[in-house]
mmCIF file of C-alpha atoms in Angstrom:
data_model
loop_
_atom_site.group_PDB
_atom_site.id
_atom_site.type_symbol
_atom_site.label_atom_id
_atom_site.label_comp_id
_atom_site.label_asym_id
_atom_site.label_seq_id
_atom_site.Cartn_x
_atom_site.Cartn_y
_atom_site.Cartn_z
ATOM 1 C CA UNK A 1 -2.004 4.618 -9.587
ATOM 2 C CA UNK A 2 -0.747 1.664 -11.425
ATOM 3 C CA UNK A 3 0.152 -0.359 -8.657
ATOM 4 C CA UNK A 4 -3.262 -0.063 -7.014
ATOM 5 C CA UNK A 5 -5.087 -0.723 -10.620
ATOM 6 C CA UNK A 6 -3.043 -3.842 -11.626
ATOM 7 C CA UNK A 7 -3.771 -5.333 -8.086
ATOM 8 C CA UNK A 8 -6.911 -4.877 -7.649
ATOM 9 C CA UNK A 9 -7.410 -5.931 -11.212
ATOM 10 C CA UNK A 10 -5.960 -9.370 -9.984
ATOM 11 C CA UNK A 11 -7.708 -9.406 -6.577
ATOM 12 C CA UNK A 12 -11.354 -8.598 -7.377
ATOM 13 C CA UNK A 13 -11.471 -8.928 -11.039
ATOM 14 C CA UNK A 14 -12.195 -5.558 -11.325
ATOM 15 C CA UNK A 15 -11.854 -4.624 -15.273
ATOM 16 C CA UNK A 16 -9.167 -2.196 -16.356
ATOM 17 C CA UNK A 17 -10.450 -2.196 -19.519
ATOM 18 C CA UNK A 18 -13.046 0.805 -17.934
ATOM 19 C CA UNK A 19 -10.459 2.990 -16.798
ATOM 20 C CA UNK A 20 -7.662 2.927 -19.027
ATOM 21 C CA UNK A 21 -6.993 2.198 -22.610
ATOM 22 C CA UNK A 22 -5.075 -0.943 -23.993
ATOM 23 C CA UNK A 23 -1.786 0.607 -24.392
ATOM 24 C CA UNK A 24 -1.900 2.087 -20.685
ATOM 25 C CA UNK A 25 -3.443 -1.351 -19.503
ATOM 26 C CA UNK A 26 0.017 -3.093 -20.900
ATOM 27 C CA UNK A 27 2.315 -0.274 -19.214
ATOM 28 C CA UNK A 28 0.076 -0.878 -16.334
ATOM 29 C CA UNK A 29 0.484 -4.787 -15.876
ATOM 30 C CA UNK A 30 4.572 -4.239 -16.918
ATOM 31 C CA UNK A 31 4.987 -1.806 -14.203
ATOM 32 C CA UNK A 32 3.344 -3.956 -11.588
ATOM 33 C CA UNK A 33 6.297 -6.306 -12.320
ATOM 34 C CA UNK A 34 8.540 -4.572 -10.262
ATOM 35 C CA UNK A 35 8.789 -4.013 -6.245
ATOM 36 C CA UNK A 36 10.388 -0.391 -5.575
ATOM 37 C CA UNK A 37 12.875 -1.463 -3.132
ATOM 38 C CA UNK A 38 15.984 1.099 -3.708
ATOM 39 C CA UNK A 39 16.852 3.676 -6.382
ATOM 40 C CA UNK A 40 17.843 1.147 -8.971
ATOM 41 C CA UNK A 41 14.380 0.239 -8.963
ATOM 42 C CA UNK A 42 12.961 3.375 -8.906
ATOM 43 C CA UNK A 43 14.511 4.329 -12.310
ATOM 44 C CA UNK A 44 13.648 1.098 -13.866
ATOM 45 C CA UNK A 45 10.116 1.958 -12.388
ATOM 46 C CA UNK A 46 10.350 5.733 -13.605
ATOM 47 C CA UNK A 47 11.548 4.258 -17.558
ATOM 48 C CA UNK A 48 8.571 1.692 -17.744
ATOM 49 C CA UNK A 49 6.207 4.533 -16.336
ATOM 50 C CA UNK A 50 7.078 7.113 -19.477
ATOM 51 C CA UNK A 51 4.227 5.715 -21.628
ATOM 52 C CA UNK A 52 1.830 6.660 -18.929
ATOM 53 C CA UNK A 53 0.671 10.424 -19.005
ATOM 54 C CA UNK A 54 -0.453 11.836 -15.889
ATOM 55 C CA UNK A 55 -4.167 11.598 -17.087
ATOM 56 C CA UNK A 56 -3.675 8.290 -18.453
ATOM 57 C CA UNK A 57 -7.003 7.052 -16.815
ATOM 58 C CA UNK A 58 -10.408 7.629 -18.887
ATOM 59 C CA UNK A 59 -12.288 8.002 -16.011
ATOM 60 C CA UNK A 60 -12.304 8.432 -12.092
ATOM 61 C CA UNK A 61 -11.988 5.318 -10.514
ATOM 62 C CA UNK A 62 -14.531 6.915 -7.734
ATOM 63 C CA UNK A 63 -17.605 7.378 -10.399
ATOM 64 C CA UNK A 64 -17.686 3.776 -12.135
ATOM 65 C CA UNK A 65 -18.302 0.506 -10.138
ATOM 66 C CA UNK A 66 -16.639 -1.863 -9.219
ATOM 67 C CA UNK A 67 -13.905 0.828 -8.692
ATOM 68 C CA UNK A 68 -15.942 3.258 -6.407
ATOM 69 C CA UNK A 69 -16.968 0.171 -4.686
ATOM 70 C CA UNK A 70 -13.646 -0.685 -3.903
ATOM 71 C CA UNK A 71 -12.278 2.687 -3.119
ATOM 72 C CA UNK A 72 -14.759 2.648 -0.096
ATOM 73 C CA UNK A 73 -14.173 -0.791 0.797
ATOM 74 C CA UNK A 74 -10.179 -0.405 0.935
ATOM 75 C CA UNK A 75 -10.257 2.952 2.353
ATOM 76 C CA UNK A 76 -7.581 2.993 5.385
ATOM 77 C CA UNK A 77 -9.362 5.641 7.128
ATOM 78 C CA UNK A 78 -12.022 3.006 8.015
ATOM 79 C CA UNK A 79 -9.937 0.558 9.037
ATOM 80 C CA UNK A 80 -11.122 -0.641 12.047
ATOM 81 C CA UNK A 81 -10.549 -4.197 13.123
ATOM 82 C CA UNK A 82 -9.813 -5.736 16.339
ATOM 83 C CA UNK A 83 -7.501 -8.241 14.964
ATOM 84 C CA UNK A 84 -3.964 -7.126 16.463
ATOM 85 C CA UNK A 85 -2.147 -5.318 13.626
ATOM 86 C CA UNK A 86 1.535 -4.211 13.411
ATOM 87 C CA UNK A 87 2.570 -1.462 11.335
ATOM 88 C CA UNK A 88 6.062 -0.522 10.708
ATOM 89 C CA UNK A 89 7.186 2.802 8.894
ATOM 90 C CA UNK A 90 10.663 3.713 7.615
ATOM 91 C CA UNK A 91 11.154 7.484 8.341
ATOM 92 C CA UNK A 92 12.807 7.764 4.938
ATOM 93 C CA UNK A 93 10.607 6.329 2.833
ATOM 94 C CA UNK A 94 9.641 7.901 -0.263
ATOM 95 C CA UNK A 95 7.257 5.397 -1.588
ATOM 96 C CA UNK A 96 4.972 5.228 1.175
ATOM 97 C CA UNK A 97 5.266 8.631 3.056
ATOM 98 C CA UNK A 98 5.709 8.747 6.514
ATOM 99 C CA UNK A 99 2.731 11.343 7.041
ATOM 100 C CA UNK A 100 0.357 9.058 5.649
ATOM 101 C CA UNK A 101 0.775 6.434 7.814
ATOM 102 C CA UNK A 102 0.951 8.493 10.753
ATOM 103 C CA UNK A 103 -2.406 9.489 9.543
ATOM 104 C CA UNK A 104 -3.634 6.190 8.803
ATOM 105 C CA UNK A 105 -2.691 5.328 11.773
ATOM 106 C CA UNK A 106 -4.326 7.864 14.009
ATOM 107 C CA UNK A 107 -7.373 7.278 12.530
ATOM 108 C CA UNK A 108 -7.463 3.962 12.993
ATOM 109 C CA UNK A 109 -6.920 4.733 16.393
ATOM 110 C CA UNK A 110 -9.984 6.398 16.725
ATOM 111 C CA UNK A 111 -11.791 4.166 15.182
ATOM 112 C CA UNK A 112 -10.678 1.252 18.212
ATOM 113 C CA UNK A 113 -8.075 -1.037 16.001
ATOM 114 C CA UNK A 114 -6.054 -2.912 17.564
ATOM 115 C CA UNK A 115 -2.655 -1.486 16.342
ATOM 116 C CA UNK A 116 1.211 -1.486 17.248
ATOM 117 C CA UNK A 117 2.806 0.903 15.387
ATOM 118 C CA UNK A 118 6.822 1.452 14.831
ATOM 119 C CA UNK A 119 8.872 4.123 12.863
ATOM 120 C CA UNK A 120 12.342 2.323 11.604
ATOM 121 C CA UNK A 121 14.644 5.554 11.666
ATOM 122 C CA UNK A 122 16.258 6.759 8.094
ATOM 123 C CA UNK A 123 14.966 3.454 6.587
ATOM 124 C CA UNK A 124 13.309 4.194 2.883
ATOM 125 C CA UNK A 125 10.844 1.806 1.614
ATOM 126 C CA UNK A 126 12.830 -1.678 1.047
ATOM 127 C CA UNK A 127 15.005 -0.892 4.058
ATOM 128 C CA UNK A 128 11.876 -0.719 6.295
ATOM 129 C CA UNK A 129 11.023 -3.721 4.609
ATOM 130 C CA UNK A 130 14.711 -6.025 5.267
ATOM 131 C CA UNK A 131 14.870 -3.853 8.892
ATOM 132 C CA UNK A 132 10.985 -4.986 9.715
ATOM 133 C CA UNK A 133 11.802 -8.668 8.978
ATOM 134 C CA UNK A 134 12.833 -9.422 12.484
ATOM 135 C CA UNK A 135 10.466 -7.423 14.193
ATOM 136 C CA UNK A 136 7.674 -8.870 12.260
ATOM 137 C CA UNK A 137 8.278 -12.292 12.753
ATOM 138 C CA UNK A 138 8.981 -11.767 16.265
ATOM 139 C CA UNK A 139 5.535 -9.926 16.637
ATOM 140 C CA UNK A 140 4.079 -12.668 15.089
ATOM 141 C CA UNK A 141 5.536 -15.241 17.069
ATOM 142 C CA UNK A 142 4.089 -13.485 20.041
ATOM 143 C CA UNK A 143 0.702 -13.454 19.019
ATOM 144 C CA UNK A 144 0.571 -16.987 18.239
ATOM 145 C CA UNK A 145 2.186 -18.220 21.554
ATOM 146 C CA UNK A 146 -0.988 -15.819 23.386
ATOM 147 C CA UNK A 147 0.940 -13.377 24.590
ATOM 148 C CA UNK A 148 -1.190 -9.730 24.156
ATOM 149 C CA UNK A 149 -0.052 -6.879 21.742
ATOM 150 C CA UNK A 150 1.493 -4.267 23.397
ATOM 151 C CA UNK A 151 -0.864 -1.563 21.143
ATOM 152 C CA UNK A 152 0.277 2.024 21.310
ATOM 153 C CA UNK A 153 -2.505 3.951 20.015
ATOM 154 C CA UNK A 154 -2.466 7.445 21.619
#
């Protein structure tokens, strides 16, 4: 929630004040400054979020513009890009759950997206990012060299 709100506020200029009060805005901005890679980061972010109650939003983002339009535009289930896409997922990721990524990849593949999907056994969120650096660099170098992607949509 907080990461998405703040990133869309920054990227698209969507006004936070339509969804959260001034106190929550400050907390959302503070939370957005921390990347959750490991247990220490998780504990830090949890302490920052204590001030955000479960119902910290004033209204449902899906019912107010520009948030509703942004939700629709950024829906993972409508990803149909023909641009080759590499997706790496740690099997132990607690931030982006493997089941969520699996559903996204399946839906994107059904929509005709060109995806190469790899799972990284035993890796959590930060571990997958670190373990995937070489994979991603090699994959990108192959695309830039004109080598075809080996998509694995099923």
